mmCIF file of C-alpha atoms and ligand atoms in Angstrom:
data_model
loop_
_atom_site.group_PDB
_atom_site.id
_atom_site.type_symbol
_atom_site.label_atom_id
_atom_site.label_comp_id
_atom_site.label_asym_id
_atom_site.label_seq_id
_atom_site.Cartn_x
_atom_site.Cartn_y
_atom_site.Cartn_z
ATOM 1 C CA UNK A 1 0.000 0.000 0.000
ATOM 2 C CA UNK A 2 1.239 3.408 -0.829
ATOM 3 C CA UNK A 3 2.160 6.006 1.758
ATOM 4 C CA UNK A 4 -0.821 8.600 0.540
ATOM 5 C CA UNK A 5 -3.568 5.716 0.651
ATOM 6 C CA UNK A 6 -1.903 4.621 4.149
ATOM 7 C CA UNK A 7 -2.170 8.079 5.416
ATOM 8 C CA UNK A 8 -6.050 8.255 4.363
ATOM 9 C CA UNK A 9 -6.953 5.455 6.016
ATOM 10 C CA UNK A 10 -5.668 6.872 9.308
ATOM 11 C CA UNK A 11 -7.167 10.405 8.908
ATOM 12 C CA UNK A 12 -10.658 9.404 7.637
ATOM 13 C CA UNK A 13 -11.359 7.591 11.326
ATOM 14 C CA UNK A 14 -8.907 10.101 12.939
ATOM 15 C CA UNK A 15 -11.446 12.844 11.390
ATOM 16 C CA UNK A 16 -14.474 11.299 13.246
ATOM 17 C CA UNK A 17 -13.190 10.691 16.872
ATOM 18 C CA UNK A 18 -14.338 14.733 17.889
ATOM 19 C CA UNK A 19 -17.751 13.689 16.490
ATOM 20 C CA UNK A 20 -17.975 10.310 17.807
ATOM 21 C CA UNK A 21 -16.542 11.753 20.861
ATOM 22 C CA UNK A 22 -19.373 14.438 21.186
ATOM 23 C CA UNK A 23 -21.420 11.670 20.785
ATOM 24 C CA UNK A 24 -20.582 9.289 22.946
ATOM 25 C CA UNK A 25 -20.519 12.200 26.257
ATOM 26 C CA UNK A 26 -24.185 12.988 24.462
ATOM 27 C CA UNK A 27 -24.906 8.966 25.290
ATOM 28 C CA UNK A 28 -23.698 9.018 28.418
ATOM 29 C CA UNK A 29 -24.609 12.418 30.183
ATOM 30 C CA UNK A 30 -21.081 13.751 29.539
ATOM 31 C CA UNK A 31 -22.073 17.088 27.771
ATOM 32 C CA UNK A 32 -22.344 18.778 31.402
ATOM 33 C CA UNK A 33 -25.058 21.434 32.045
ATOM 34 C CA UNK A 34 -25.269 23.257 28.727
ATOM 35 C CA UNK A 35 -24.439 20.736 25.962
ATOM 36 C CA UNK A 36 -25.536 22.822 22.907
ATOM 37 C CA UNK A 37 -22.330 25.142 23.985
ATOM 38 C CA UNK A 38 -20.372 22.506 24.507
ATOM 39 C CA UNK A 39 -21.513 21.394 20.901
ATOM 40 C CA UNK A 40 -20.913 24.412 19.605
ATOM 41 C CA UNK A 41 -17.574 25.177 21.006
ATOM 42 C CA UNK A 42 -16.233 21.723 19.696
ATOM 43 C CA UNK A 43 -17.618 21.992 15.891
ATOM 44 C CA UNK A 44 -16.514 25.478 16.253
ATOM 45 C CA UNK A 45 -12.754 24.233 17.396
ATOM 46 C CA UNK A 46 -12.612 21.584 15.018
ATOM 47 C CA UNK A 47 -13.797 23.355 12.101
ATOM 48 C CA UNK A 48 -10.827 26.235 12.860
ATOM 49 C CA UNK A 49 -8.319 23.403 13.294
ATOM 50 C CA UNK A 50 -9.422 21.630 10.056
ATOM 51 C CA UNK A 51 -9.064 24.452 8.009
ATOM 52 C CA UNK A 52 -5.484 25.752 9.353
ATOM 53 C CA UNK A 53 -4.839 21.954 8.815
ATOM 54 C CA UNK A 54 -5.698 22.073 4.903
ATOM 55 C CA UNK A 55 -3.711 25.380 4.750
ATOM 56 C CA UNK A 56 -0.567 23.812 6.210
ATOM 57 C CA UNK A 57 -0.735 21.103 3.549
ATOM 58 C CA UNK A 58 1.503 22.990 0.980
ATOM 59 C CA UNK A 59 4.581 24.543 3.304
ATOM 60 C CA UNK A 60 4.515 21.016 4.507
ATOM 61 C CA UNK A 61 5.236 19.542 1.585
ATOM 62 C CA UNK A 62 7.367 21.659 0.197
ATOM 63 C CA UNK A 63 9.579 22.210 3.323
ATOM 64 C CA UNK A 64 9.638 18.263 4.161
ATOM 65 C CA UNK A 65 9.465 17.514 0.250
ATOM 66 C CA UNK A 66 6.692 14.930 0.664
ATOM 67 C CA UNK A 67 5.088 16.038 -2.329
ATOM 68 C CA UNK A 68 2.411 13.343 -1.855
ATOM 69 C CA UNK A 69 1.363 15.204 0.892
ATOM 70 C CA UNK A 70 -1.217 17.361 -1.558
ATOM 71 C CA UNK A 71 -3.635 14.440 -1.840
ATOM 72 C CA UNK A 72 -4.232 14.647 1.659
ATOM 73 C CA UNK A 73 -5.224 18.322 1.013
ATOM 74 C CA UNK A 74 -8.704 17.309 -0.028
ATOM 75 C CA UNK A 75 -9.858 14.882 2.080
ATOM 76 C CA UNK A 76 -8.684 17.244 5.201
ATOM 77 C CA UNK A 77 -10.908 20.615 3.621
ATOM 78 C CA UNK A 78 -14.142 18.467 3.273
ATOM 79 C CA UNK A 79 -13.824 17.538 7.051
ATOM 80 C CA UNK A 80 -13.502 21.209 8.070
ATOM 81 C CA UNK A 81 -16.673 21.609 5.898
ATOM 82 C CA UNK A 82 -18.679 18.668 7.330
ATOM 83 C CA UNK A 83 -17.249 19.858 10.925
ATOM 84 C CA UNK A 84 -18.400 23.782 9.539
ATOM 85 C CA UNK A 85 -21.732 22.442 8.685
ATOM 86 C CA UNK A 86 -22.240 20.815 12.131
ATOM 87 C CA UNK A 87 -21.351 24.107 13.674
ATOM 88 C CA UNK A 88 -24.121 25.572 11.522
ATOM 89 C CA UNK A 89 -26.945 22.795 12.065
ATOM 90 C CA UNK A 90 -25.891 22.889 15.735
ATOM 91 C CA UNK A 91 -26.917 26.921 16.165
ATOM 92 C CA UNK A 92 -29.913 27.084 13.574
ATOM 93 C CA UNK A 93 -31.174 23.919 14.920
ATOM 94 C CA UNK A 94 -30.613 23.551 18.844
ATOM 95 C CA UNK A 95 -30.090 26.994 19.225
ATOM 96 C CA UNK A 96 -32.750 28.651 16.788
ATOM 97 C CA UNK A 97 -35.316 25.577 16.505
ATOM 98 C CA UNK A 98 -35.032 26.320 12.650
ATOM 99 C CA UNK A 99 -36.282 30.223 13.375
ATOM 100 C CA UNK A 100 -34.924 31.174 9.840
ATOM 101 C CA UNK A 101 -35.880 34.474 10.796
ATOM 102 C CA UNK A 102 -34.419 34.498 13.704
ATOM 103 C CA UNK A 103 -31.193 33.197 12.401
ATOM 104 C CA UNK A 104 -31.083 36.138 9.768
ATOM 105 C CA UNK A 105 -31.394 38.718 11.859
ATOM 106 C CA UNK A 106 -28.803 37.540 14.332
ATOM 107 C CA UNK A 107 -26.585 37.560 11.218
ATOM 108 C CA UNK A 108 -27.187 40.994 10.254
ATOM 109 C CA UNK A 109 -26.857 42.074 14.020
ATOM 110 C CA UNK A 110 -24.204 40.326 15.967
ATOM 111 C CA UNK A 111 -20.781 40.837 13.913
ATOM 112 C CA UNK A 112 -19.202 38.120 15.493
ATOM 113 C CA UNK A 113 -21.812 35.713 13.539
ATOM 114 C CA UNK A 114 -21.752 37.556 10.795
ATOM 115 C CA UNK A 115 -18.089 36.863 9.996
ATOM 116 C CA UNK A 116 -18.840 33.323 10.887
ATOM 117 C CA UNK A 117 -21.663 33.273 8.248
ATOM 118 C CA UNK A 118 -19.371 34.705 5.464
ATOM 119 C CA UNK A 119 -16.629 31.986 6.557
ATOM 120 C CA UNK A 120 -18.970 29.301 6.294
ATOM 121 C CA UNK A 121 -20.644 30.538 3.089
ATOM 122 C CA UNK A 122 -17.184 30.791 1.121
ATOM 123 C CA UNK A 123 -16.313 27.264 1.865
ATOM 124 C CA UNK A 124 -19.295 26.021 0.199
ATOM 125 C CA UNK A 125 -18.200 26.681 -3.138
ATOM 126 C CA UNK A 126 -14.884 24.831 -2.455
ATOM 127 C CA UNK A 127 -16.897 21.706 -1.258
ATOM 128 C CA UNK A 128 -19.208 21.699 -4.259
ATOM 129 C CA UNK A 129 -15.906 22.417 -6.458
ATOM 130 C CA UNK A 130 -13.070 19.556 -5.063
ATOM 131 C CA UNK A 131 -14.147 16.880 -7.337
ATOM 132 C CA UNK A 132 -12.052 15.828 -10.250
ATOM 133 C CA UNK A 133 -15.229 16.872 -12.548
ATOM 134 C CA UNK A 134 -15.416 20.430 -11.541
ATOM 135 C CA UNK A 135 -11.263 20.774 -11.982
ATOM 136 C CA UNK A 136 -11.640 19.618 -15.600
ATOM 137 C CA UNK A 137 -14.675 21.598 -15.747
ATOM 138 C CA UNK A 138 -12.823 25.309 -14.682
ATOM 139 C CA UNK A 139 -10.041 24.552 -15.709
ATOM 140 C CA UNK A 140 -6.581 24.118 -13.160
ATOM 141 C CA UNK A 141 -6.162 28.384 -12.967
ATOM 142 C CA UNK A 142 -9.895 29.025 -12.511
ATOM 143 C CA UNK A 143 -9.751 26.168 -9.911
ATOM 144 C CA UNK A 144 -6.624 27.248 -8.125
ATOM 145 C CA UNK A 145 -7.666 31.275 -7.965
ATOM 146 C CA UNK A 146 -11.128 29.816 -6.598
ATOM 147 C CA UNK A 147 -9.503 27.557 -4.281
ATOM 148 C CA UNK A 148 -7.644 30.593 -2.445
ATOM 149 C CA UNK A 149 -10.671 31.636 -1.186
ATOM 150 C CA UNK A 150 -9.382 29.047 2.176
ATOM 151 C CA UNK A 151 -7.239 32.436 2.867
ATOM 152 C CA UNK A 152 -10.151 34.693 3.153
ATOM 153 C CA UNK A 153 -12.432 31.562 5.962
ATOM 154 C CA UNK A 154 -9.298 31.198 7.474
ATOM 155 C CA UNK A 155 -9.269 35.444 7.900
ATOM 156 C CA UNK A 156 -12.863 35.590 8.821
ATOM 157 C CA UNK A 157 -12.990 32.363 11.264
ATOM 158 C CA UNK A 158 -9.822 33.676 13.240
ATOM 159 C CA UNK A 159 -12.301 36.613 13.609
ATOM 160 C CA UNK A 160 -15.110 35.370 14.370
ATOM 161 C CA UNK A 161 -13.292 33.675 16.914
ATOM 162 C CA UNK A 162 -11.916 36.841 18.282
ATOM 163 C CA UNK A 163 -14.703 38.549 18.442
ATOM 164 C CA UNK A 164 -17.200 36.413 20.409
ATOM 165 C CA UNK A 165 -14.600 36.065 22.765
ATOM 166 C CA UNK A 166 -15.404 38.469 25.578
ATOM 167 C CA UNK A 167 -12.473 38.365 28.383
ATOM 168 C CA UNK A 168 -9.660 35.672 27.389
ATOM 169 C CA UNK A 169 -8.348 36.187 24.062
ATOM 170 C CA UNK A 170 -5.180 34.117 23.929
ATOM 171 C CA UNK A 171 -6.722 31.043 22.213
ATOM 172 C CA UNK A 172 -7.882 32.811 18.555
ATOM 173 C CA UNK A 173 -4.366 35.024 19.215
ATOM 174 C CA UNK A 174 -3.015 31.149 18.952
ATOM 175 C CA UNK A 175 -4.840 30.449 15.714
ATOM 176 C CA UNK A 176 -4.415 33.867 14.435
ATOM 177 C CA UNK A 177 -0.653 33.622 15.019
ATOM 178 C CA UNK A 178 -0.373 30.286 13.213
ATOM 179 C CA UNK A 179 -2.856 31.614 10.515
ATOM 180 C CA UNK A 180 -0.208 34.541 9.954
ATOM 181 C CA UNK A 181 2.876 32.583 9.223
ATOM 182 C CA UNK A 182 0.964 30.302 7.116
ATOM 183 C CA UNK A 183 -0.241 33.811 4.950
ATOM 184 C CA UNK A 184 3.207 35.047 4.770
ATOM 185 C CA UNK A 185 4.772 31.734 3.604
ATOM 186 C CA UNK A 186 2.030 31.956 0.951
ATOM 187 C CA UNK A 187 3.668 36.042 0.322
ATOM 188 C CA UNK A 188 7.042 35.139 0.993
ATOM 189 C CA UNK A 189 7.713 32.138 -0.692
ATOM 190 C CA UNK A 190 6.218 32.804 -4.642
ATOM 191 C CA UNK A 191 8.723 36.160 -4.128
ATOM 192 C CA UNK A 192 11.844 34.229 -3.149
ATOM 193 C CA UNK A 193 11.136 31.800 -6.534
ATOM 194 C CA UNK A 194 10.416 34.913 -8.496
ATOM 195 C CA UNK A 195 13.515 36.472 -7.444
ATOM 196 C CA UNK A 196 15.813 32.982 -7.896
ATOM 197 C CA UNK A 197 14.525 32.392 -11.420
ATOM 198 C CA UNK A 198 15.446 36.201 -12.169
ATOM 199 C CA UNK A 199 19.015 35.487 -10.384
ATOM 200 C CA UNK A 200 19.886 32.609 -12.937
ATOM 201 C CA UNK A 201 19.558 34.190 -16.112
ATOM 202 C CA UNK A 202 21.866 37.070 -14.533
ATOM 203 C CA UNK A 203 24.690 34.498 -13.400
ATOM 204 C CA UNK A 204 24.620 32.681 -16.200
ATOM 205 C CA UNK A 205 26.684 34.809 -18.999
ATOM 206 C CA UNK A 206 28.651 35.805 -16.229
ATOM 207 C CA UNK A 207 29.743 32.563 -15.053
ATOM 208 C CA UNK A 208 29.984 31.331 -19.528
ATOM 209 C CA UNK A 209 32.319 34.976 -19.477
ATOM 210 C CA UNK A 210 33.989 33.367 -16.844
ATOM 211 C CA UNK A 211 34.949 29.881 -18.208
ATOM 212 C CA UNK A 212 35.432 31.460 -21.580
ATOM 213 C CA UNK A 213 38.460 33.999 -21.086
HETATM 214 C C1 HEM B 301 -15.951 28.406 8.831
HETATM 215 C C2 HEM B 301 -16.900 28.754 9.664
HETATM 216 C C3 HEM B 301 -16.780 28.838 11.167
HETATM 217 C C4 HEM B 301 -15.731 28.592 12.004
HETATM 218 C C5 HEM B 301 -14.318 28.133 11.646
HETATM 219 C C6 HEM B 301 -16.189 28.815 13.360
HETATM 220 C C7 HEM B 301 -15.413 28.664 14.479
HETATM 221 C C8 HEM B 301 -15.853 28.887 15.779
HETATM 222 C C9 HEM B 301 -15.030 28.772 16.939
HETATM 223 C C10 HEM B 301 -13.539 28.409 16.939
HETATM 224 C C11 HEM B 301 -15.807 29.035 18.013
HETATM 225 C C12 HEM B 301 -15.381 29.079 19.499
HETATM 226 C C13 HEM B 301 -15.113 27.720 20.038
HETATM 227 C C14 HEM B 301 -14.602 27.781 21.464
HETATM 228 O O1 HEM B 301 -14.932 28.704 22.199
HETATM 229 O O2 HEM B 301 -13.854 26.859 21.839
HETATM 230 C C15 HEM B 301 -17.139 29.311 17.534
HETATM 231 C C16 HEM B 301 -18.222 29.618 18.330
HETATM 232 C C17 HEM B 301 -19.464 29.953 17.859
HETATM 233 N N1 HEM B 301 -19.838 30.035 16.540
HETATM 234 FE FE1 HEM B 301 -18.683 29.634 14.918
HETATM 235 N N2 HEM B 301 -17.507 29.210 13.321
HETATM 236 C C18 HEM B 301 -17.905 29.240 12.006
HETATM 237 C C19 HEM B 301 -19.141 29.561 11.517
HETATM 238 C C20 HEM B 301 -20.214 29.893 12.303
HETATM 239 C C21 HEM B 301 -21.535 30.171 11.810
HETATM 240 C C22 HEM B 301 -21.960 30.106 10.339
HETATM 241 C C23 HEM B 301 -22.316 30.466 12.876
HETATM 242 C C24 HEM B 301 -23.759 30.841 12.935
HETATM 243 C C25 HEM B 301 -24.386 31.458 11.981
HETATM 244 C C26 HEM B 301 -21.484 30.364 14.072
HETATM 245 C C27 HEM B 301 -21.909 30.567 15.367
HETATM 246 C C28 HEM B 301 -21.158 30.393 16.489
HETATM 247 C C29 HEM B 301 -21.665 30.540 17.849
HETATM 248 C C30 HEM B 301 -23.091 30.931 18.238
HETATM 249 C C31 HEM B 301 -20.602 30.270 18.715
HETATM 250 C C32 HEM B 301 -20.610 30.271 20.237
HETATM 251 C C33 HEM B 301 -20.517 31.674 20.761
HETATM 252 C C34 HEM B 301 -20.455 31.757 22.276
HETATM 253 O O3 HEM B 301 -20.097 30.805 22.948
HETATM 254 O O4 HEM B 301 -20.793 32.826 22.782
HETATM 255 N N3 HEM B 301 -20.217 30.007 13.679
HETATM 256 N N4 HEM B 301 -17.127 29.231 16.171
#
C-alpha cells in the first residue's frame, strides 16, 4: 500500500473521533449542564483546526518535500466543511429551533456571527468544487484562484473567533498567530522563486564569461 492511501486510512477515522466523541458524552450524560455550547464550542474548534490543517498542507510539503502530501489536502478541507456544517446545524437547529428568521437577523446584528456566516458561506463553493469533474470543468487556474478563497475563511474564522470572545483572548491570538505565518509563507515564498529564477539568467553569462576567457 502506498504512503498517501496509508495516510487516508488513518485520517478518515482520525477525522471522526471529535464527532464520535461528542457523541458518545451525548450517550452518556457527559455534555455537562449546557451541551448545545459545549456542541458548539467543539464543531466550532474543530472546524478552525481543520481548516489551518488544509492550509498547512503545501509549506509542509514543500519544506519536508513529501510532495504526496497534496492528496491529503482534499480529504482534510471536506472535514472542516462537514465539521463547519455541524457548527451551523448545531446553532440554527438547537439553538434557533429552525427560526430562519431568527437566524437572519442575528446575522445581520451580531458581527461576530456575521463573519462566521461569510466563513462558512465561502467554503461552500470549495466543497461543491473539489471533485475531479469540476477541476476539468474550470479549468486548473480558474480552480486554483477559486480555491484561495481558504485564505479569506481562514481570515474571517480567526475573527469570528476573536470577536465572540469576551475576556480571554489568547486562544484565537493562537490560531491567528499560526494563521499569519501560514499567509506570509504563501507572500514570501512565490517572491523568493520569483527572485531565484530572475538570479539565474543574470549568473549565467557571467559565469559562460567566466569559463570562456
Ligand atoms: C468556517 C466557519 C466557522 C468557524 C471556523 C467557526 C469557528 C468557531 C469557533 C472556533 C468558536 C469558538 C469555540 C470555542 O470557544 O472553543 C465558535 C463559536 C461559535 N460560533 Fe462559529 N464558526 C464558524 C461559523 C459559524 C456560523 C456560520 C455560525 C452561525 C451562523 C457560528 C456561530 C457560532 C456561535 C453561536 C458560537 C458560540 C458563541 C459563544 O459561545 O458565545 N459560527 N465558532
Amino acid at each position: 500500500m502506498n504512503r498517501l492511501r496509508l495516510a487516508k486510512l488513518l485520517i478518515f477515522p482520525a477525522a471522526l473521533i471529535p464527532l464520535a466523541s461528542l457523541g458518545w458524552k451525548a450517550l452518556h450524560d457527559g455534555l455537562g449542564a449546557n451541551p448545545i455550547e459545549v456542541i458548539t464550542h467543539s464543531t466550532g474548534d474543530w472546524t478552525l483546526i481543520l481548516i489551518l490543517t488544509t492550509l498547512s498542507i503545501t509549506p509542509l510539503r514543500r519544506i519536508t518535500r513529501q510532495y504526496w502530501l497534496i492528496g491529503l489536502r482534499r480529504m482534510i478541507g471536506l472535514f472542516a466543511f462537514f465539521y463547519g456544517t455541524l457548527h451551523f446545524l448545531t446553532y440554527i437547529w438547537l439553538d434557533k429551533f429552525f427560526d430562519l428568521h431568527e437566524v437572519w437577523k442575528d446575522v445581520g446584528k451580531r458581527p461576530f456571527i456575521t463573519v462566521g456566516f461569510s466563513a462558512f458561506v465561502l467554503l461552500m463553493p470549495l466543497a461543491i468544487t473539489s471533485t475531479q469533474g469540476w477541476i476539468r470543468r474550470l479549468g486548473g487556474k480558474n480552480w486554483q484562484r477559486l480555491h484561495r478563497l481558504i485564505y479569506a475563511t481562514g481570515v474571517l474564522a480567526v475573527i469570528h473567533y476573536l470577536w465572540l470572545v469576551k475576556a480571554d483572548k489568547r486562544k484565537p491570538l493562537e490560531y491567528g498567530f499560526v494563521l499569519s505565518l501560514l499567509l506570509l509563507y504563501r507572500v514570501v515564498m512565490p517572491a523568493l522563486e520569483t527572485h531565484r529564477k530572475l538570479a539565474v539568467p543574470t549568473a549565467t553569462p557571467a559565469s559562460s564569461r567566466a569559463t570562456s576567457a
